[in-house]
Every structure is written in structure tokens, then in C-alpha cells.
Coordinates of C-alpha atoms in Angstrom, one line a residue:
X11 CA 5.5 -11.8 -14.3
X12 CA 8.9 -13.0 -13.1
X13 CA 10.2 -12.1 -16.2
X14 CA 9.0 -9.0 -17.1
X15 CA 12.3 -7.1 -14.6
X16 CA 12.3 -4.0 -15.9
X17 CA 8.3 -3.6 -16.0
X18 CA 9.0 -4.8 -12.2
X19 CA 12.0 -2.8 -11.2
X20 CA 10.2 0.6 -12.9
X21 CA 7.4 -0.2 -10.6
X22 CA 9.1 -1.2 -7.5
X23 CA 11.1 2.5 -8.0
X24 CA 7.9 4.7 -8.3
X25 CA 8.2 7.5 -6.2
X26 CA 5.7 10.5 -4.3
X27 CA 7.0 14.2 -3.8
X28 CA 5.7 15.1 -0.4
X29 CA 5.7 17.7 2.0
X30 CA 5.0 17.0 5.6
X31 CA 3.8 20.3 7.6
X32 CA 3.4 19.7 11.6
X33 CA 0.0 20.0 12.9
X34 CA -0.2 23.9 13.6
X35 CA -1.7 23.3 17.2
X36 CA 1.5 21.5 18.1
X37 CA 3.3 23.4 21.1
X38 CA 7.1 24.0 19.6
X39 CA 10.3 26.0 21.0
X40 CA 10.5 27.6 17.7
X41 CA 9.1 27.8 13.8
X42 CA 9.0 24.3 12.4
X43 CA 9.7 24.3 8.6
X44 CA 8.3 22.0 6.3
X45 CA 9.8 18.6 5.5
X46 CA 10.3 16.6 1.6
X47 CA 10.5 13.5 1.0
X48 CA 10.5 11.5 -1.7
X49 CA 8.2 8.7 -0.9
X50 CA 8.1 4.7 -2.3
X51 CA 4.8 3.9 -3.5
X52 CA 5.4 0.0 -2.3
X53 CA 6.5 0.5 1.2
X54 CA 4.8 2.2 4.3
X55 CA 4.5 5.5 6.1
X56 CA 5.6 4.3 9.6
X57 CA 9.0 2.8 8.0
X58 CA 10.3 5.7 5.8
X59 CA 9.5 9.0 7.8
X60 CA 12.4 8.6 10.2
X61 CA 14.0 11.3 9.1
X62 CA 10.5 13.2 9.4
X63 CA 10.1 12.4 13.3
X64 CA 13.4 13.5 14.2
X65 CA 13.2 16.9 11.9
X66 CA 10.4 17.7 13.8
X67 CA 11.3 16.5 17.1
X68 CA 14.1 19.4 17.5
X69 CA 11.6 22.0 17.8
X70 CA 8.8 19.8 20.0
X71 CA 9.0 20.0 23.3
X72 CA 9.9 16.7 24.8
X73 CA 6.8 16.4 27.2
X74 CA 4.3 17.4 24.6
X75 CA 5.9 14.2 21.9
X76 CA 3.9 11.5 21.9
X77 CA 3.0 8.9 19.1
X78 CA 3.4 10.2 15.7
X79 CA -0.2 9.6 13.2
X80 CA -0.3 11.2 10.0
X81 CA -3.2 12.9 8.1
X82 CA -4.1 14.2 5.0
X83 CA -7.2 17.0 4.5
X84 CA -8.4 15.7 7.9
X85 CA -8.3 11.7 7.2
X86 CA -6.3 9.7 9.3
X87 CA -4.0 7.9 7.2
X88 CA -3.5 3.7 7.6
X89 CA -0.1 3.2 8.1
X90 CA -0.9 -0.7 7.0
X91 CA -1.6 0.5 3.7
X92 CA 1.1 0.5 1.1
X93 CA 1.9 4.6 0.8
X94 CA 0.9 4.3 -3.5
X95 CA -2.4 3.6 -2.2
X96 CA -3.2 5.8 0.7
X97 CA -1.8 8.6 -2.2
X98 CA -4.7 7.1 -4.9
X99 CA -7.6 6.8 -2.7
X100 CA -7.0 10.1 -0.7
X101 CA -5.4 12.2 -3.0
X102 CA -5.0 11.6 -6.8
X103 CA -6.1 14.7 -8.1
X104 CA -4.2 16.8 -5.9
X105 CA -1.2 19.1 -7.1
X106 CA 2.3 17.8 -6.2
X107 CA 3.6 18.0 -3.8
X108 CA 1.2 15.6 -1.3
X109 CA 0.8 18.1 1.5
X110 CA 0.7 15.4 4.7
X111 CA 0.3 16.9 7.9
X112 CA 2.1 15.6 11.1
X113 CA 0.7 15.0 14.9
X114 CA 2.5 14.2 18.1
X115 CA -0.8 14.3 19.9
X116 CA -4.7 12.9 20.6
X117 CA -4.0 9.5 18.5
X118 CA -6.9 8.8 16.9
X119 CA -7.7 5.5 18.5
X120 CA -10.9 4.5 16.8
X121 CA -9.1 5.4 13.4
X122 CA -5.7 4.0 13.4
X123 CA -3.8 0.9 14.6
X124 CA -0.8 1.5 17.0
X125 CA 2.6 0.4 15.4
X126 CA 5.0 1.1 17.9
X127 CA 7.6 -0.6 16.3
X128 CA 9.2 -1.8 13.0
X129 CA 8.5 -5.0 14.2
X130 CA 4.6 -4.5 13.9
X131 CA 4.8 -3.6 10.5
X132 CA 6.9 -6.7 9.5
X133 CA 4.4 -8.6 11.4
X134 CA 1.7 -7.4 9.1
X135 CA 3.7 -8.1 6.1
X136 CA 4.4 -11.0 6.7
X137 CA 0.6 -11.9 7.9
X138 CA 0.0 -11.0 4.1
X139 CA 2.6 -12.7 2.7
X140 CA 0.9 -15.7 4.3
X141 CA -2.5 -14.9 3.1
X142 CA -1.9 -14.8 -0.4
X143 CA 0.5 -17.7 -0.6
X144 CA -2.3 -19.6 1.2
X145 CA -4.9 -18.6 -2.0
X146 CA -2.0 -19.1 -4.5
X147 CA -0.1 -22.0 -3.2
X148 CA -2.1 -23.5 -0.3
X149 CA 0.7 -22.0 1.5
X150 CA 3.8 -24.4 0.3
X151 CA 5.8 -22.2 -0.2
X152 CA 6.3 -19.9 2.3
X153 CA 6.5 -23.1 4.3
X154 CA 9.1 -24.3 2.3
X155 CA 11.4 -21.2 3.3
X156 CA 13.7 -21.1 5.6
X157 CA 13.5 -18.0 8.1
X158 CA 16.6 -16.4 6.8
X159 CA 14.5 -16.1 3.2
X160 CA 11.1 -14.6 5.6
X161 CA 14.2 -12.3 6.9
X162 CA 15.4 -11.3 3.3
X163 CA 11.8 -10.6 1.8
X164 CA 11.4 -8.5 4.7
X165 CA 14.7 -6.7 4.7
X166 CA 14.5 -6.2 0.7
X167 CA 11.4 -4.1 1.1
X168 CA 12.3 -2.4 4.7
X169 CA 15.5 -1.2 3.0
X170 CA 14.2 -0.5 -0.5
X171 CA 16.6 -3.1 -2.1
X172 CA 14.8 -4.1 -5.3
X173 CA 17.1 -7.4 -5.9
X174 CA 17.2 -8.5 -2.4
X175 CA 13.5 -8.3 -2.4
X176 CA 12.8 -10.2 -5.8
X177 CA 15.7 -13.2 -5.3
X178 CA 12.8 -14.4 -3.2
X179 CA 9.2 -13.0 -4.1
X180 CA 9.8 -14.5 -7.8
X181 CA 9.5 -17.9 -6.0
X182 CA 6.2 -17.0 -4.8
X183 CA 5.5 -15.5 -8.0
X184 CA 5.7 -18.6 -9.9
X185 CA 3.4 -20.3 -11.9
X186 CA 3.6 -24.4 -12.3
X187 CA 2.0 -25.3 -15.0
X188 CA 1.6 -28.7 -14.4
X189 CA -0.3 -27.8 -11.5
X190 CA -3.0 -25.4 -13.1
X191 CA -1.6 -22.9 -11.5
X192 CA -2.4 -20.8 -8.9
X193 CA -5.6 -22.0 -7.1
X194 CA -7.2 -18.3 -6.7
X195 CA -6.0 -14.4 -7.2
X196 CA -5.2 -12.9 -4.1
X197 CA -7.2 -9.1 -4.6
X198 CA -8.4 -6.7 -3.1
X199 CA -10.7 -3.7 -3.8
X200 CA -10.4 -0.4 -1.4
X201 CA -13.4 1.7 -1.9
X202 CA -12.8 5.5 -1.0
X203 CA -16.9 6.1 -1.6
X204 CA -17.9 3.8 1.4
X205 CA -16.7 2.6 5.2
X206 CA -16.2 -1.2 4.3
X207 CA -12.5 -1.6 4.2
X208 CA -11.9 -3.7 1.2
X209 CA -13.7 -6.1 -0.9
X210 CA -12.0 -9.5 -1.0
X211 CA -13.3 -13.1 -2.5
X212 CA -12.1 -16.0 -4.1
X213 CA -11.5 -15.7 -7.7
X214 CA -9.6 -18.3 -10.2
X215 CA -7.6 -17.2 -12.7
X216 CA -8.7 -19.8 -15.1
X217 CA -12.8 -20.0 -15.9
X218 CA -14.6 -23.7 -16.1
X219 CA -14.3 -23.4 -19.6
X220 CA -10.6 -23.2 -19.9
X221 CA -9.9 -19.5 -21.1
X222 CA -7.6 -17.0 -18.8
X223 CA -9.3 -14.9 -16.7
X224 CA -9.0 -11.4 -17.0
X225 CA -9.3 -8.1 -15.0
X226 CA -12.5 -6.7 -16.3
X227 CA -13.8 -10.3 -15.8
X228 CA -12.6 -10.0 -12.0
X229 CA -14.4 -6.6 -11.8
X230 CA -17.7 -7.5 -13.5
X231 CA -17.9 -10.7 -10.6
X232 CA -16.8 -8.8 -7.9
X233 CA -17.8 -5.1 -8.9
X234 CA -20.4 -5.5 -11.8
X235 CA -21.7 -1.6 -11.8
X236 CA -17.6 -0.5 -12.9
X237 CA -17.9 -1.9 -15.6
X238 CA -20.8 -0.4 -17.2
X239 CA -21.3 3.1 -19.0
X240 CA -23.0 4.1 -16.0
X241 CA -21.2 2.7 -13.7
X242 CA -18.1 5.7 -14.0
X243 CA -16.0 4.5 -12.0
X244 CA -12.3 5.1 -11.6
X245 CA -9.5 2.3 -11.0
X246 CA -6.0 2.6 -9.6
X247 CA -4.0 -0.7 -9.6
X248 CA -1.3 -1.6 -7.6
X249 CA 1.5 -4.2 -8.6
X250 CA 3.5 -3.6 -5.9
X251 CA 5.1 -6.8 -4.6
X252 CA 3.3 -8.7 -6.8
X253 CA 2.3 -11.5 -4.7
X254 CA 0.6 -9.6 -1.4
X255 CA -2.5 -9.1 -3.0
X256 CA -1.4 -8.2 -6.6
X257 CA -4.5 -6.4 -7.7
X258 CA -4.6 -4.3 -5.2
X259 CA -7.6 -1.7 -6.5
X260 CA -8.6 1.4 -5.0
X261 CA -12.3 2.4 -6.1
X262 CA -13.7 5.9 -5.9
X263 CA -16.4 8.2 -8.0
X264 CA -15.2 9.9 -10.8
X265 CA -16.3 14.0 -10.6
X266 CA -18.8 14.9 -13.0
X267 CA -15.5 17.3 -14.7
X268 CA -13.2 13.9 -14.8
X269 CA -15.9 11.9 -16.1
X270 CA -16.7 14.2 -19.7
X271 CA -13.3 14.3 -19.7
X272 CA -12.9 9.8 -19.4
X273 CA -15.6 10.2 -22.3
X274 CA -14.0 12.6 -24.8
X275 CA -10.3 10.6 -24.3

């Protein structure tokens, strides 16, 4: 993994035309035109639509700006979620560009987590960081950094600086041999087709009799219907960071249209 850079840079680059529209019940002084953006599939709504909040700021009145939520075709969307996969679950077979729509107004509290700060998102990234060093690593490493390297994983991604980023996720990235490896796969499975979050269990990467793991045999423990002809079921997989939760699947049902198509390719 740590070697392949270009795969890793190529990934790390990927990029979303969008268009955000302001809610059309949102009291304004004048017209508010649309807003593009080019959005990073790795990072987060709430830290790249800066530009987004002031653009549509200058024609809000003051009193009526409250905390800004985004939504797409009436779904809140997470702003924990990496942007790549709010995109696949809610709107992969939509025309560019994603049409997101904007709100100042009636949060939706029993939908959405507040974040009123950067700091809340590095919080949570750092909380996953954690995680999946625990599963990998029983947490060594991230111990073993100091909290100027926490600072520079953080700043890498926050910034979109692929090398800052990568001079310290490879070391969480690699794999000792002499030690068997990592001690699970940190995954997870989102699942647009029902209300549980995510599926997430432990998983080696190595089977009792030796052999390597792979992905399908991941899916057929934890998913064993995708994997069948009548299962027809559609996979999007995230390498994002490549250590928070590197298999980072989103799950839904294939339209009948999509599927004859799956069939005939």
C-alpha cells in the first residue's frame, strides 16, 4: 500500500463537480445565485464549503443565519462522512453536477450532529484514527507519535496537502511482517437500503489456514447475500486515507435497469 504513490496520490486527488443552490424558503435581500465547487472525495462537507457560507451569506439577512446543514433530494447529509461517500450512497446515478441544497434554518436535530467548529471535525478524525490503529496495531502507534505528527495528519488532510498527509499515515499503513501483521481490517459497510448506520466486525486479514484474505471473502462473512447471483448488489469502495477504515463500502440495491445492464457487461 505504501508503495503504490501514484495509485494513492490519484486517489487522494479525486474530485466532485457540485452545485450548491440555497434552500428556496430562505428569506434573502436579493437573488442568490448558485455556487461550484470542486469537491475532495476524502475530506468533509463542513471543512471545504467556506467559500459556500460566505457566498451565500451576502444576500441572507443576518437575523435569519443560523447553522448551516446541507441536503441533497431531501436527505440530510452527515457531515462525519467523508464527501466520496455521502456522493455514492445518495447520489451515484445522478447527472453531474451534484445539485446540494443549502439551509440557514430548522437544523435537523434528530438527523445531524452539530459541528460548530473545525475543531469537532478533527476530533472525530482523530477518534477514527484511533479506532483503526487500535484493530491494526493494538494502538502502538498512534501512541508512539508525538502530538506534532497527530497535528500534521490532521493538517495534511484539513489543507488537502497530499505529502504532508502521507509522511505520517504510511507509518500507520505499515505492515511488519514479523509480527503477522495487522491483527484485524478496520471496515465498514454503509447501507443506503436500511437505517442501521454501518456494519462493522472483526475480520483478519489472514485465514487459520494461512492464505490472504480477500474482499469477496470479507463480503461473503460479513454480507453473504452480495455475493450471490441473487444477491445484486452494488459496491462502492473507499481508499481514502487508507488507514481510517480502509474498506469503507457503501451498499445499496441495484435498479432492475442497472442490474440487466451488470449482467450483459
Amino acid at each position: 500500500m505504501t508503495d503504490d504513490k501514484d495509485v494513492l496520490r490519484d486517489v487522494w486527488f479525486g474530485r466532485i463537480p457540485t452545485c450548491f443552490t440555497l434552500y428556496q424558503d430562505e428569506i434573502t435581500e436579493r437573488e442568490a445565485e448558485p455556487y461550484y465547487l470542486l469537491l475532495p472525495r476524502i475530506s468533509y462537507l463542513t471543512l471545504v464549503t467556506d467559500k459556500v457560507k460566505k457566498h451565500f451569506q451576502k444576500v441572507m439577512r443576518q437575523e435569519e443565519v443560523s447553522e448551516i446543514w446541507f441536503e441533497y433530494e431531501g436527505t440530510p447529509l452527515k457531515w462525519h462522512y467523508p464527501i466520496g461517500l455521502l456522493f455514492d450512497l445518495h447520489a451515484s446515478n445522478t447527472a453531474l453536477p451534484w445539485s446540494i441544497t443549502v439551509h440557514f434554518k430548522n437544523f435537523p436535530e434528530k438527523d445531524l450532529l452539530h459541528c460548530h467548529s473545525k475543531d469537532v471535525i478533527e476530533a472525530h478524525f482523530m477518534a477514527c484514527i484511533k479506532e483503526a490503529d487500535a484493530l491494526k496495531h493494538k494502538s502502538q502507534v498512534i501512541n508512539e507519535m508525538q502530538k506534532k505528527d497527530h497535528k500534521q495528519l490532521w493538517m495534511g488532510l484539513q489543507n488537502d496537502k497530499f505529502e504532508q498527509f502521507w509522511a505520517i499515515n504510511r507509518k500507520l499503513m505499515e505492515y511488519p511482517p514479523e509480527d503477522n501483521g495487522f491483527r484485524y481490517i478496520p471496515f465498514r459497510i454503509y447501507q443506503a437500503t436500511t437505517e442501521r448506520p454501518f456494519i462493522q466486525k472483526l475480520f483478519r486479514p489472514i485465514a487459520s489456514g494461512g492464505q490472504l484474505h480477500t474482499l469477496g471473502d470479507l463480503l461473503k462473512d460479513v454480507c453473504p447475500s452480495a455475493v450471490t447471483p441473487e444477491g445484486d448488489l452494488r459496491f462502492f469502495m473507499h481508499c481514502t486515507r487508507c488507514n481510517v477504515f480502509p474498506q469503507n463500502l457503501s451498499l445499496r440495491q441495484r435498479t432492475s435497469e442497472e442490474s440487466q445492464k451488470g449482467r450483459r457487461n
